[in-house]
Structures are given as structure tokens and as C-alpha cells.
Amino acid sequence: MLKEPTLSNEIWDPAETLSRPELEALQVARLRDTVARVQNVPFYRKRFRELGITPDAIRSLSDIRRLPFTTKADLREGYPLDFLAVPREQIARIHGSSGTTGKPTFVAYTLNDLQTWANLCARFLVAGGLRPHHLVQIAFGYGLFTGGFGLHAGVEKVGAGIVPAASGNTPRQVMLLRDLQPDVLICTPSYALNIAEVAEQEGVDPQTLALKYGHFGGEPWTEDMRREIESRLGIMAFDNYGLSEIIGPGVSGECIYREGMHIQEDHFLVECIDPETLEPVGDGERGELVFTTLTKEAMPLIRYRTRDLAVLNHLPCKCGRVGVRMSRVIGRTDDMLIIRGVNVFPSQIEEALLRVEGTAPQYVIEIDRPGALDEAIVRVEIRPQDFSDKMSQMQALRMRIEQEIFRITGIRMVVELVEPNTIERSVGKAKRVIDHRIERLRQTNPS
């Protein structure tokens, strides 16, 4: 049962309610400034010279399509700080991406960047119910990863109290939640479930904690997982989105109506494109998010291809914010699995598991190609209360999961049920996929 289901709508920053014409005029001016600023970056100076681009070339928002894309590979080529647009002495802090899909990329911030970042986090936290009287437990890492420090600054900006628990040591997280009674939890959604699970193992009923809200991000998650978190912890769960290359958390977040995440468009110009044709897709159509930073000083980026797939919605929201809303991240173009020629996202497997009574949202997908065809095995944990030594019950459960996965993905996968607490837990982004095909490819093509 949710402990505080009714929230009031509140706007943190008047800029969130600019009229659309006011917002677009501001975006054009800021885009022109950004194009001038990135002339200090060798990568952009070279590309703009090749394309004949100058700041004066930006007269409307449609001119964004004349500018080149920036990719993760470009940032890696510029490792560690070739994309710096200000003198090094102006750097106030350096963060880095998680490196989930390869070598980390570093991101620098000026003092102004840090102040902007804190304000953007404050915006979505207030939009999702945070108020100065709350006490927040932050269970994100406080290191190079942007989650911990970014959200810490945002919570401080709002004026709420903080328990900077950082990630890991889950029994201690439970102790802090029980003894200090924070009413807001901030972490990845998978770690929120991990905390709920450990609380139950420690004999603490999560429903008896003081938690009322949670702000979760840092990894793709499903609407079913939201319901699972809310049911287990008795809270309202809000989604937010950000990525280190753009600024960290604070790119977008849900308001109290939870009908999509408002993108902070006065700071980030967003496009949604077909990842194959690179042409824009319409509202309601799935595409890859592309961001251009409009106010970043230290490391502004032009048309950064996030690889994150989502859907945009320009319809007005009841909350009064004008920022276009994005759906939750449906998947990534580069962690999308192609199994027997069919596109499959880990989030689809998660959706299937959460619809079958008796399974825990802990799983690992292993893919291999021992012969001519791909083979996929999904190892799934069973909840302790549903574990049975009766073979017939376990067989029936396994078949229900296989049928649900087939219904959602169109692919028949082998499901293996494993005992509770046997799949490794993550304190940050959960590792869901082990693709043995990649290793086979390396072995057959060692160069």
C-alpha cells in the first residue's frame, strides 16, 4: 500500500513553463552560442570546416540537421579530454561514464556546469514530489559515476536532508533505512529490489519502513518493475533519465502524473531518429535519442547519439511544463540482441518474468551459437516462498515462463530455474546478458 499517494504539483524553475515560442527562441540563441564554443574543440573545428559551418549558419532549429553527429567512438578517440572546450584550469570536476560497453569516457565540468546540473536535478526531483522536509537516502556510487554526486547536489539544492549511503553493503542500507527512517530512496531500480529482498532476509518488513517515494534511473526498466518496486517497498516510484556524456542525471524526469519524462529542453536540444536511416521519426514512433547540449561550458556536445531507444510526445502535460516528454528507455541499439534474426531487448525478458507469478526479477540471459543456430538460455531465480521440491510444480512454472517469453519476443528460449539468491546481485547497473557468440567470433577472427 502506498503511504503518501497524493502529491501536489509544484514548479521549481519558471524556465520549465516558458511558452513554446519563447523556448524555441532561447534554443536557437543557445545553439548558436554552442556552435561558437565548440570551435575550441579540434574534432568540431575540423568537421565544421569541412561542412562550412559557422555560428551565423544557425538561424532556426531546423539548422541542427546541418551539424555532424558525435558518437561514443568519437569520444573514445579523443580520450581522455580532447573534447574540452575551456582551458584545463577552468575544470571544476571530472566524472566518467560507467564503461558498461567498453572504455569509460571522461566528462569535465566548470563551476557553472555544476550549478546548472544541480538545478536540473532539483527540477525533476521537485516535479516528482521531493520537498525540503524530506530525508533522502542516496544509494548511488559517489565516484566517477555521475549518479551520486549529481543527485546529491540536486537534493541539497531543494533543501532536503541526505543520507549519503553510496552503493553497496546492502545490509547496511537496510539498517540506515530502518534506523534513520529516510522517506525517499534514490538508486537504480534493480538495486531498489535488491534492498527490498535483503530487508526481508534480515527480518525487516519493507512496508514498515518510512519510505514514501523513490527516484530511480541509471538503467532501463519496465512498467512491471515499477509495480514490483512499489508493491515491495510501499512507495511511489519515479523514473528519471540522464547520461554522463550529456551531464548525468537531470536530462529528464517524471512529474507527479508519470506520463513520460519531461526533457529539460532549455538545456538540451533533443532529436529522435531512425538509427538506420538517421532520419527523424515522428511522435509516438520509436527511435534513437540524440542530444545537443545548449549550455554546457567545459564539454559541449553536438548531436550526440545516445544509442538509447525511446518515444517522444509533444502533447501538453497537465503539470504545465512545456518540455517534450520521452518514454522510458525501451532498449539500446548496441545492447539489442539479435537472436535468430529477431531483435530482442533484455527489458522484454524482464517484462515476461514479472508477469509470471513465482519468479524473482533476477535473471541472466546466455546466448551462444554452437552450430548454425543461436541458442538462448534464461536463468531465472525463483522466489523463496515459491521454491518447491515437487518436480511437477517447477516444470509447470518453467513452461509458463517460456510461453510468456515466446509471447513477448517471438523467440523460444530455454528457461532454467535456479534457487533463490544464486544470481549475482549488482549495486549499480545490473549485468543481464552473457553473449558467448562474441568470444567465439574473437576466437575465429583473432586479428
XYZ file of C-alpha atoms in Angstrom:
447
model
C 0.000 0.000 0.000
C 1.400 3.433 -0.939
C 1.951 5.561 2.147
C 1.504 9.020 0.569
C -0.395 8.612 -2.705
C -1.443 12.245 -3.162
C 1.194 14.700 -4.353
C 0.859 18.364 -5.245
C 2.191 19.769 -8.488
C 4.991 22.287 -7.998
C 7.273 24.049 -10.478
C 10.874 24.549 -9.279
C 12.141 26.810 -12.079
C 9.978 29.287 -14.095
C 12.003 28.276 -17.178
C 10.124 24.961 -17.120
C 6.917 26.747 -18.184
C 8.191 29.027 -20.944
C 5.833 29.210 -23.886
C 6.892 27.091 -26.859
C 7.865 30.191 -28.963
C 9.900 31.586 -26.036
C 11.595 28.237 -25.543
C 12.484 27.815 -29.222
C 13.895 31.361 -29.456
C 16.082 30.577 -26.446
C 17.173 27.283 -28.001
C 18.233 28.942 -31.264
C 20.305 31.560 -29.424
C 21.924 28.927 -27.215
C 22.590 26.607 -30.146
C 24.394 29.431 -31.942
C 26.491 30.064 -28.787
C 27.290 26.356 -28.535
C 28.461 26.179 -32.147
C 30.779 29.108 -31.415
C 32.032 27.465 -28.199
C 32.918 24.127 -29.770
C 35.271 25.847 -32.225
C 37.796 25.275 -29.418
C 37.432 21.500 -29.863
C 39.686 20.104 -32.653
C 37.092 17.447 -33.608
C 34.342 20.005 -34.222
C 36.653 22.638 -35.725
C 37.714 20.118 -38.364
C 34.186 18.844 -39.048
C 32.669 22.339 -39.220
C 35.401 23.497 -41.605
C 34.640 20.522 -43.856
C 30.902 21.326 -43.773
C 31.295 25.111 -43.997
C 29.516 25.635 -40.677
C 29.857 28.864 -38.688
C 27.714 30.185 -35.806
C 25.982 32.522 -38.280
C 24.748 29.420 -40.137
C 22.329 28.714 -37.264
C 19.145 30.682 -37.924
C 16.469 28.195 -36.870
C 16.165 24.906 -35.017
C 15.940 23.028 -38.302
C 19.579 24.021 -38.938
C 20.550 21.394 -36.356
C 20.374 18.855 -39.168
C 23.274 20.575 -40.919
C 25.552 19.728 -37.999
C 27.524 16.462 -37.701
C 26.711 13.667 -35.272
C 29.009 12.823 -32.365
C 29.369 9.211 -31.262
C 30.810 7.281 -28.361
C 33.609 6.176 -30.699
C 34.479 9.849 -31.349
C 34.748 10.469 -27.603
C 36.940 7.401 -27.170
C 39.224 8.602 -29.944
C 39.501 11.873 -28.052
C 40.400 10.059 -24.809
C 40.848 11.394 -22.247
C 39.917 15.101 -22.655
C 40.315 16.148 -26.298
C 36.715 17.405 -26.301
C 37.495 20.037 -23.674
C 36.255 23.461 -24.829
C 37.753 25.525 -21.982
C 41.312 25.806 -20.564
C 42.109 22.972 -18.139
C 42.387 25.426 -15.237
C 38.656 26.085 -15.576
C 37.777 22.436 -14.838
C 35.957 22.145 -11.519
C 35.330 18.386 -11.616
C 35.759 15.332 -13.816
C 33.351 12.390 -13.970
C 33.315 9.335 -16.191
C 30.814 7.025 -17.807
C 30.367 3.601 -16.273
C 32.194 1.918 -19.151
C 29.456 -0.729 -19.295
C 30.005 -1.257 -23.010
C 33.730 -0.564 -23.200
C 36.331 2.014 -22.230
C 34.975 4.801 -19.993
C 34.678 8.318 -21.332
C 35.531 11.278 -19.140
C 33.375 14.372 -18.809
C 34.557 17.690 -17.387
C 32.503 20.404 -15.677
C 33.122 24.076 -14.939
C 31.675 25.638 -11.800
C 28.786 26.968 -13.891
C 28.189 23.465 -15.266
C 27.963 22.077 -11.723
C 25.460 24.762 -10.731
C 23.384 24.065 -13.834
C 23.494 20.332 -13.096
C 22.306 20.792 -9.517
C 19.397 22.949 -10.694
C 18.357 20.414 -13.348
C 18.331 17.600 -10.772
C 16.348 19.809 -8.388
C 13.783 20.390 -11.146
C 12.896 16.741 -11.702
C 13.128 15.820 -8.029
C 10.599 18.544 -7.149
C 8.459 17.550 -10.138
C 8.399 14.035 -8.636
C 7.398 15.114 -5.136
C 10.617 15.992 -3.290
C 10.179 18.777 -0.753
C 12.574 20.416 1.790
C 11.094 18.436 4.713
C 12.097 15.071 3.227
C 15.116 12.950 4.164
C 16.710 11.159 1.186
C 18.898 8.048 1.179
C 21.137 8.081 -1.899
C 22.379 4.599 -2.778
C 24.276 5.562 -5.937
C 28.051 5.378 -6.114
C 29.940 8.560 -5.164
C 32.846 8.150 -7.563
C 33.428 8.834 -11.224
C 29.843 7.715 -11.903
C 27.639 10.811 -12.138
C 24.660 9.439 -10.215
C 25.734 10.000 -6.620
C 27.241 13.482 -6.798
C 24.693 14.845 -9.292
C 21.650 13.819 -7.319
C 23.319 14.790 -4.033
C 23.699 18.357 -5.322
C 20.108 18.361 -6.575
C 18.698 17.228 -3.232
C 20.792 19.860 -1.431
C 19.508 22.499 -3.854
C 15.923 21.596 -2.895
C 16.884 21.802 0.781
C 16.023 18.233 1.760
C 18.199 16.159 4.099
C 20.558 13.497 2.783
C 21.836 10.123 3.953
C 24.786 9.630 1.527
C 24.820 5.840 1.843
C 26.529 5.314 -1.547
C 26.129 1.957 -3.277
C 26.911 -1.467 -1.849
C 26.798 -3.076 1.603
C 23.096 -3.752 1.279
C 22.564 -4.904 4.897
C 23.885 -1.511 5.985
C 21.468 0.170 3.540
C 18.640 -1.663 5.296
C 19.960 -0.644 8.711
C 20.057 3.020 7.642
C 16.540 2.806 6.226
C 15.268 1.198 9.428
C 17.109 3.404 11.956
C 17.272 6.834 10.276
C 13.874 6.497 8.565
C 14.503 8.428 5.333
C 11.313 8.856 3.321
C 12.903 8.955 -0.155
C 15.229 6.403 -1.800
C 17.449 7.162 -4.812
C 19.287 4.371 -6.683
C 18.973 2.115 -9.719
C 15.632 0.266 -9.928
C 17.312 -3.148 -9.765
C 19.133 -2.101 -6.594
C 15.844 -0.962 -5.034
C 14.555 -4.513 -5.421
C 17.832 -5.852 -4.074
C 17.386 -3.685 -0.969
C 13.807 -4.920 -0.531
C 14.988 -8.502 -0.827
C 17.791 -8.119 1.722
C 15.411 -6.312 4.099
C 13.111 -9.327 4.023
C 16.071 -11.662 4.609
C 17.082 -9.530 7.605
C 13.591 -9.848 9.043
C 12.633 -6.258 8.199
C 9.257 -5.818 6.526
C 9.919 -3.155 3.828
C 6.349 -1.945 4.299
C 7.225 -0.839 7.853
C 10.000 1.500 6.655
C 9.322 5.231 6.436
C 9.934 5.325 2.671
C 7.241 7.105 0.624
C 8.926 7.872 -2.712
C 11.775 6.653 -4.852
C 13.594 8.256 -7.778
C 15.183 5.573 -9.933
C 17.397 5.729 -13.007
C 20.738 4.656 -14.418
C 19.434 1.609 -16.308
C 16.431 0.649 -18.461
C 13.454 -0.699 -16.511
C 9.882 -1.623 -17.237
C 6.460 -0.564 -16.030
C 6.124 -4.029 -14.486
C 9.280 -3.436 -12.487
C 7.832 -0.114 -11.275
C 4.803 -2.002 -9.957
C 7.069 -4.594 -8.334
C 9.133 -1.906 -6.568
C 6.011 -0.083 -5.414
C 4.458 -3.290 -4.152
C 7.571 -4.477 -2.315
C 8.562 -1.137 -0.762
C 5.150 0.531 -0.480
C 6.303 3.681 -2.275
C 5.649 5.755 -5.390
C 8.447 5.139 -7.884
C 9.533 7.882 -10.310
C 11.688 7.464 -13.393
C 14.473 9.806 -14.432
C 16.997 9.797 -17.241
C 20.447 11.114 -17.889
C 23.806 10.098 -19.254
C 27.290 11.128 -18.285
C 28.247 12.391 -21.728
C 25.425 14.950 -21.687
C 25.526 15.947 -17.992
C 24.471 12.940 -15.851
C 21.052 12.593 -14.181
C 18.865 15.636 -14.842
C 18.326 15.377 -18.585
C 14.690 14.415 -17.946
C 12.388 13.151 -15.214
C 8.778 12.359 -14.415
C 6.319 14.796 -12.868
C 3.607 13.631 -10.467
C 1.391 12.495 -13.377
C 4.052 9.976 -14.501
C 3.069 10.086 -18.174
C 6.571 10.370 -19.588
C 9.760 12.148 -18.565
C 9.997 15.891 -19.283
C 13.186 16.717 -21.175
C 14.825 19.943 -19.959
C 14.723 21.458 -23.417
C 16.158 24.836 -22.496
C 19.447 22.998 -21.815
C 19.273 20.022 -24.209
C 18.042 20.007 -27.790
C 16.609 16.563 -28.462
C 16.070 14.667 -31.713
C 14.611 11.195 -32.186
C 15.982 9.442 -35.275
C 15.805 6.162 -37.098
C 19.182 4.598 -36.191
C 19.490 3.078 -39.670
C 18.448 5.954 -41.941
C 19.368 8.747 -39.472
C 16.129 10.480 -40.498
C 13.823 11.919 -37.793
C 10.878 9.809 -36.636
C 7.521 11.230 -35.597
C 5.890 11.495 -32.187
C 4.895 8.070 -30.945
C 7.482 6.295 -33.077
C 10.442 4.520 -31.515
C 13.806 5.992 -32.366
C 17.277 6.747 -31.062
C 17.636 9.805 -28.843
C 20.170 12.393 -29.998
C 21.096 15.314 -27.731
C 22.866 18.616 -28.291
C 23.910 20.396 -25.112
C 22.893 24.068 -25.153
C 24.557 25.413 -22.002
C 27.478 23.125 -21.171
C 30.753 25.042 -20.943
C 33.513 22.510 -20.327
C 32.473 19.750 -22.773
C 29.561 20.764 -25.005
C 28.453 18.063 -27.429
C 26.734 18.393 -30.788
C 24.145 15.806 -31.831
C 25.398 13.077 -29.511
C 23.960 9.686 -30.483
C 22.963 8.073 -27.202
C 22.066 4.624 -28.608
C 19.069 4.794 -26.227
C 15.733 3.975 -27.873
C 12.614 5.819 -26.739
C 9.464 7.576 -27.971
C 8.801 11.341 -27.836
C 5.493 13.033 -27.036
C 4.962 16.782 -27.642
C 1.390 16.884 -26.278
C 0.857 19.301 -23.345
C 1.107 17.808 -19.867
C -1.333 18.559 -17.040
C 1.570 19.735 -14.862
C 2.194 22.843 -17.027
C 5.772 22.043 -18.058
C 6.404 22.542 -21.767
C 9.360 20.186 -22.164
C 8.699 17.370 -24.622
C 8.192 14.082 -22.801
C 10.178 10.926 -23.536
C 9.120 7.395 -22.774
C 11.229 5.201 -20.549
C 14.238 3.832 -22.401
C 12.981 0.804 -24.314
C 16.442 -0.547 -25.009
C 19.727 0.354 -26.632
C 20.747 -0.042 -30.228
C 24.021 -1.556 -29.072
C 22.743 -3.934 -26.386
C 19.864 -5.011 -28.533
C 20.258 -8.739 -29.024
C 19.733 -10.311 -32.402
C 18.720 -13.919 -31.816
C 17.957 -15.992 -34.887
C 17.445 -12.761 -36.789
C 14.965 -11.285 -34.330
C 15.642 -8.116 -32.320
C 15.293 -8.800 -28.596
C 15.869 -6.464 -25.661
C 16.646 -7.630 -22.113
C 13.759 -5.449 -20.925
C 11.383 -7.761 -22.821
C 12.673 -10.737 -20.837
C 12.210 -8.756 -17.645
C 8.657 -7.885 -18.677
C 7.903 -11.574 -19.236
C 9.321 -12.650 -15.876
C 7.407 -10.048 -13.928
C 4.169 -11.309 -15.452
C 4.661 -14.855 -14.183
C 3.788 -15.409 -10.545
C 6.581 -17.075 -8.596
C 9.662 -15.612 -10.271
C 12.034 -13.005 -8.900
C 13.178 -10.180 -11.209
C 16.709 -11.619 -11.127
C 17.867 -13.228 -14.328
C 20.762 -13.730 -16.734
C 20.458 -14.347 -20.462
C 23.176 -16.518 -22.001
C 23.420 -16.686 -25.773
C 25.591 -18.996 -27.822
C 25.852 -20.368 -31.334
C 27.397 -23.844 -31.021
C 26.241 -24.797 -34.511
C 24.326 -22.951 -37.184
C 21.603 -21.570 -34.916
C 21.596 -19.240 -31.924
C 20.638 -20.778 -28.609
C 19.398 -18.678 -25.709
C 19.130 -19.770 -22.095
C 17.432 -17.603 -19.496
C 18.409 -18.425 -15.918
C 15.702 -17.231 -13.584
C 15.568 -17.105 -9.820
C 12.526 -18.412 -8.011
C 11.161 -16.533 -5.021
C 11.910 -18.378 -1.749
C 8.220 -18.807 -0.922
C 7.569 -20.376 -4.326
C 10.510 -22.780 -4.354
C 9.284 -26.372 -4.277
C 10.882 -29.807 -4.288
C 7.967 -31.077 -6.352
C 9.283 -31.535 -9.877
C 5.827 -31.124 -11.448
C 5.345 -27.658 -9.933
C 8.756 -26.463 -11.074
C 8.172 -27.852 -14.557
C 4.854 -26.039 -14.796
C 6.451 -22.769 -13.688
C 9.284 -23.157 -16.179
C 6.821 -23.754 -19.019
C 4.764 -20.686 -18.069
C 7.902 -18.535 -18.249
C 8.953 -19.999 -21.598
C 5.469 -19.363 -23.012
C 5.446 -15.766 -21.764
C 8.904 -15.073 -23.223
C 7.751 -16.537 -26.548
C 4.561 -14.465 -26.468
C 6.511 -11.219 -25.984
C 9.637 -11.842 -28.087
C 8.501 -14.425 -30.639
C 11.620 -16.462 -29.760
C 11.625 -19.807 -27.981
C 14.240 -19.728 -25.242
C 15.218 -22.384 -22.754
C 14.436 -21.391 -19.183
C 16.419 -22.774 -16.275
C 15.076 -22.169 -12.787
C 17.695 -21.574 -10.136
C 17.419 -21.361 -6.373
C 16.807 -18.056 -4.581
C 19.823 -15.746 -4.167
C 22.100 -17.625 -6.562
C 22.341 -14.943 -9.264
C 24.953 -12.303 -8.520
C 23.444 -9.008 -7.322
C 24.537 -5.645 -8.640
C 24.815 -2.439 -6.646
C 24.666 -0.377 -9.826
C 23.703 -1.332 -13.340
C 22.732 -4.983 -13.468
C 24.614 -7.229 -15.955
C 21.870 -9.214 -17.669
C 23.495 -10.634 -20.797
C 26.388 -13.010 -21.405
C 26.912 -13.384 -25.147
C 29.277 -16.276 -25.869
C 28.945 -15.602 -29.610
C 31.285 -12.636 -29.230
C 34.019 -14.821 -27.742
C 33.517 -17.406 -30.495
C 33.880 -14.644 -33.074
C 37.100 -13.449 -31.461
C 38.484 -16.987 -31.465
C 37.747 -17.492 -35.144
C 38.937 -13.982 -36.102
C 41.829 -13.276 -33.715
C 43.031 -10.229 -35.657
